[in-house]
């Protein structure tokens, strides 16, 4: 009985997914190739768009936006972290399979939303490099995200300066 209920729940969820995204095709995630960066499944970030203050889990938070110089203005990735987690993180933010509620990372890229999940192997790691007399504060980003249709994407970056360049 319990197995039948679980199977029915999966069918209902799949039906809802397909009704929300009529173009969505159910595919084996290992066979999916995304269009994140040409025909590959890698997004390379290299440009900081700016930051804003906000809330995460009803706590004060900072939101940082990134893109790449080749992408369109609608292709962005976001880091949001609580002030407290950022201060006590020892310059390393990490979220594996949604294990950390004070740090989140997601991307909107070529019309597809990529996010952290506890159903797939996903993670996000951000290394914060503190400023010195020669270099501004920067972030190094690595992540593996998934879309609603099971598409996977890898996010990579070099050290991205958090100093916004004038337009």
Tab-separated table of C-alpha atoms in Angstrom:
chain	number	residue	atom	x	y	z
A	1	UNK	CA	0.000	0.000	0.000
A	2	UNK	CA	2.778	2.412	0.968
A	3	UNK	CA	4.678	1.657	-2.270
A	4	UNK	CA	1.529	2.332	-4.294
A	5	UNK	CA	1.054	5.682	-2.557
A	6	UNK	CA	4.693	6.636	-3.228
A	7	UNK	CA	4.333	5.647	-6.880
A	8	UNK	CA	1.109	7.659	-7.151
A	9	UNK	CA	2.816	10.689	-5.551
A	10	UNK	CA	5.663	10.469	-8.084
A	11	UNK	CA	3.161	10.289	-10.961
A	12	UNK	CA	1.245	13.302	-9.661
A	13	UNK	CA	4.473	15.306	-9.229
A	14	UNK	CA	5.586	14.350	-12.739
A	15	UNK	CA	2.208	15.382	-14.122
A	16	UNK	CA	2.464	18.735	-12.356
A	17	UNK	CA	5.984	19.273	-13.718
A	18	UNK	CA	4.839	18.546	-17.258
A	19	UNK	CA	1.782	20.784	-16.886
A	20	UNK	CA	3.970	23.660	-15.655
A	21	UNK	CA	6.566	23.099	-18.377
A	22	UNK	CA	4.701	21.671	-21.417
A	23	UNK	CA	7.951	21.483	-23.424
A	24	UNK	CA	9.682	19.496	-20.658
A	25	UNK	CA	10.741	15.998	-21.554
A	26	UNK	CA	11.472	13.448	-18.883
A	27	UNK	CA	15.030	12.300	-19.513
A	28	UNK	CA	17.721	10.415	-17.738
A	29	UNK	CA	19.821	13.221	-16.164
A	30	UNK	CA	23.065	11.538	-17.239
A	31	UNK	CA	21.977	11.817	-20.888
A	32	UNK	CA	21.055	15.499	-20.745
A	33	UNK	CA	23.352	18.085	-22.334
A	34	UNK	CA	22.535	21.652	-21.378
A	35	UNK	CA	22.888	24.730	-23.498
A	36	UNK	CA	24.478	26.726	-20.680
A	37	UNK	CA	27.612	27.654	-22.575
A	38	UNK	CA	27.313	26.728	-26.211
A	39	UNK	CA	26.775	22.959	-26.359
A	40	UNK	CA	28.622	22.172	-23.143
A	41	UNK	CA	27.329	21.863	-19.621
A	42	UNK	CA	29.717	24.428	-18.123
A	43	UNK	CA	29.029	28.053	-17.234
A	44	UNK	CA	32.148	30.116	-16.666
A	45	UNK	CA	31.558	33.210	-14.555
A	46	UNK	CA	33.955	36.149	-14.785
A	47	UNK	CA	31.985	39.322	-14.125
A	48	UNK	CA	30.522	40.765	-10.917
A	49	UNK	CA	27.246	42.637	-11.466
A	50	UNK	CA	26.794	43.990	-7.961
A	51	UNK	CA	25.293	43.187	-4.620
A	52	UNK	CA	22.228	44.049	-2.618
A	53	UNK	CA	20.995	43.574	0.907
A	54	UNK	CA	18.070	41.290	1.515
A	55	UNK	CA	16.769	38.480	3.676
A	56	UNK	CA	17.363	34.729	3.788
A	57	UNK	CA	15.259	32.706	6.216
A	58	UNK	CA	14.106	36.013	7.742
A	59	UNK	CA	17.709	36.954	8.597
A	60	UNK	CA	19.722	39.876	7.153
A	61	UNK	CA	21.537	38.653	4.053
A	62	UNK	CA	23.730	39.763	1.167
A	63	UNK	CA	22.989	38.885	-2.447
A	64	UNK	CA	25.800	38.894	-5.044
A	65	UNK	CA	25.124	38.600	-8.806
A	66	UNK	CA	27.546	37.305	-11.445
A	67	UNK	CA	27.585	36.647	-15.194
A	68	UNK	CA	30.134	36.220	-17.941
A	69	UNK	CA	31.238	38.810	-20.465
A	70	UNK	CA	29.967	36.706	-23.384
A	71	UNK	CA	26.485	36.052	-21.988
A	72	UNK	CA	23.282	38.008	-22.317
A	73	UNK	CA	22.078	40.333	-19.574
A	74	UNK	CA	19.500	37.742	-18.503
A	75	UNK	CA	22.150	35.086	-17.790
A	76	UNK	CA	23.023	35.483	-14.120
A	77	UNK	CA	24.041	33.455	-11.100
A	78	UNK	CA	23.322	34.572	-7.547
A	79	UNK	CA	24.884	33.944	-4.184
A	80	UNK	CA	22.790	34.782	-1.145
A	81	UNK	CA	24.145	34.331	2.355
A	82	UNK	CA	23.190	35.552	5.786
A	83	UNK	CA	25.426	38.188	7.335
A	84	UNK	CA	26.179	35.937	10.297
A	85	UNK	CA	27.155	32.928	8.148
A	86	UNK	CA	29.372	35.113	5.981
A	87	UNK	CA	31.174	36.552	9.025
A	88	UNK	CA	31.773	33.146	10.619
A	89	UNK	CA	32.501	31.129	7.481
A	90	UNK	CA	36.282	31.593	7.562
A	91	UNK	CA	36.112	32.822	3.949
A	92	UNK	CA	34.525	29.615	2.641
A	93	UNK	CA	30.820	29.220	1.904
A	94	UNK	CA	29.583	25.711	1.203
A	95	UNK	CA	26.242	24.049	0.560
A	96	UNK	CA	26.044	20.363	-0.366
A	97	UNK	CA	22.607	19.022	-1.336
A	98	UNK	CA	20.875	21.877	0.530
A	99	UNK	CA	22.649	21.033	3.789
A	100	UNK	CA	23.246	24.719	4.661
A	101	UNK	CA	20.221	26.963	5.173
A	102	UNK	CA	22.303	30.173	5.462
A	103	UNK	CA	23.865	30.048	1.984
A	104	UNK	CA	22.207	29.478	-1.362
A	105	UNK	CA	23.400	29.584	-4.974
A	106	UNK	CA	21.365	29.468	-8.181
A	107	UNK	CA	21.516	30.505	-11.838
A	108	UNK	CA	19.094	31.660	-14.507
A	109	UNK	CA	20.848	30.811	-17.794
A	110	UNK	CA	19.482	30.709	-21.356
A	111	UNK	CA	15.951	30.511	-20.004
A	112	UNK	CA	16.662	27.617	-17.630
A	113	UNK	CA	16.669	27.871	-13.845
A	114	UNK	CA	19.449	25.854	-12.136
A	115	UNK	CA	19.470	25.293	-8.386
A	116	UNK	CA	20.769	23.255	-5.466
A	117	UNK	CA	18.774	20.129	-4.692
A	118	UNK	CA	18.635	17.428	-2.070
A	119	UNK	CA	17.398	14.913	-4.673
A	120	UNK	CA	20.481	15.132	-6.918
A	121	UNK	CA	24.176	15.469	-6.138
A	122	UNK	CA	24.568	19.242	-6.113
A	123	UNK	CA	26.857	21.632	-4.333
A	124	UNK	CA	28.113	25.199	-4.273
A	125	UNK	CA	31.399	26.400	-2.863
A	126	UNK	CA	32.619	29.976	-2.708
A	127	UNK	CA	36.092	30.943	-1.556
A	128	UNK	CA	36.331	34.586	-0.463
A	129	UNK	CA	39.729	36.181	-0.913
A	130	UNK	CA	40.236	39.161	1.365
A	131	UNK	CA	41.592	42.412	-0.116
A	132	UNK	CA	45.154	43.568	0.249
A	133	UNK	CA	47.115	46.556	-1.033
A	134	UNK	CA	47.397	45.021	-4.521
A	135	UNK	CA	44.067	43.256	-5.082
A	136	UNK	CA	40.416	43.954	-4.198
A	137	UNK	CA	38.200	41.419	-2.431
A	138	UNK	CA	37.295	38.571	-4.788
A	139	UNK	CA	35.303	35.346	-4.923
A	140	UNK	CA	36.138	32.020	-6.504
A	141	UNK	CA	33.011	29.988	-7.336
A	142	UNK	CA	32.442	26.314	-8.067
A	143	UNK	CA	29.069	24.600	-8.226
A	144	UNK	CA	27.085	21.758	-9.708
A	145	UNK	CA	23.399	22.533	-10.105
A	146	UNK	CA	20.323	20.888	-11.617
A	147	UNK	CA	17.197	22.157	-13.408
A	148	UNK	CA	13.554	21.113	-12.975
A	149	UNK	CA	13.941	18.764	-15.949
A	150	UNK	CA	17.094	17.138	-14.572
A	151	UNK	CA	19.594	19.047	-16.682
A	152	UNK	CA	22.895	19.420	-14.866
A	153	UNK	CA	25.342	22.277	-15.148
A	154	UNK	CA	28.752	22.972	-13.691
A	155	UNK	CA	29.641	26.527	-12.639
A	156	UNK	CA	33.282	27.603	-12.504
A	157	UNK	CA	35.141	30.868	-12.138
A	158	UNK	CA	38.541	32.312	-11.583
A	159	UNK	CA	38.928	34.948	-8.892
A	160	UNK	CA	36.188	37.501	-9.630
A	161	UNK	CA	36.852	40.967	-8.233
A	162	UNK	CA	33.976	42.339	-6.172
A	163	UNK	CA	34.787	45.824	-7.390
A	164	UNK	CA	32.227	46.860	-9.987
A	165	UNK	CA	33.761	48.273	-13.111
A	166	UNK	CA	32.294	51.480	-14.507
A	167	UNK	CA	30.138	51.007	-17.564
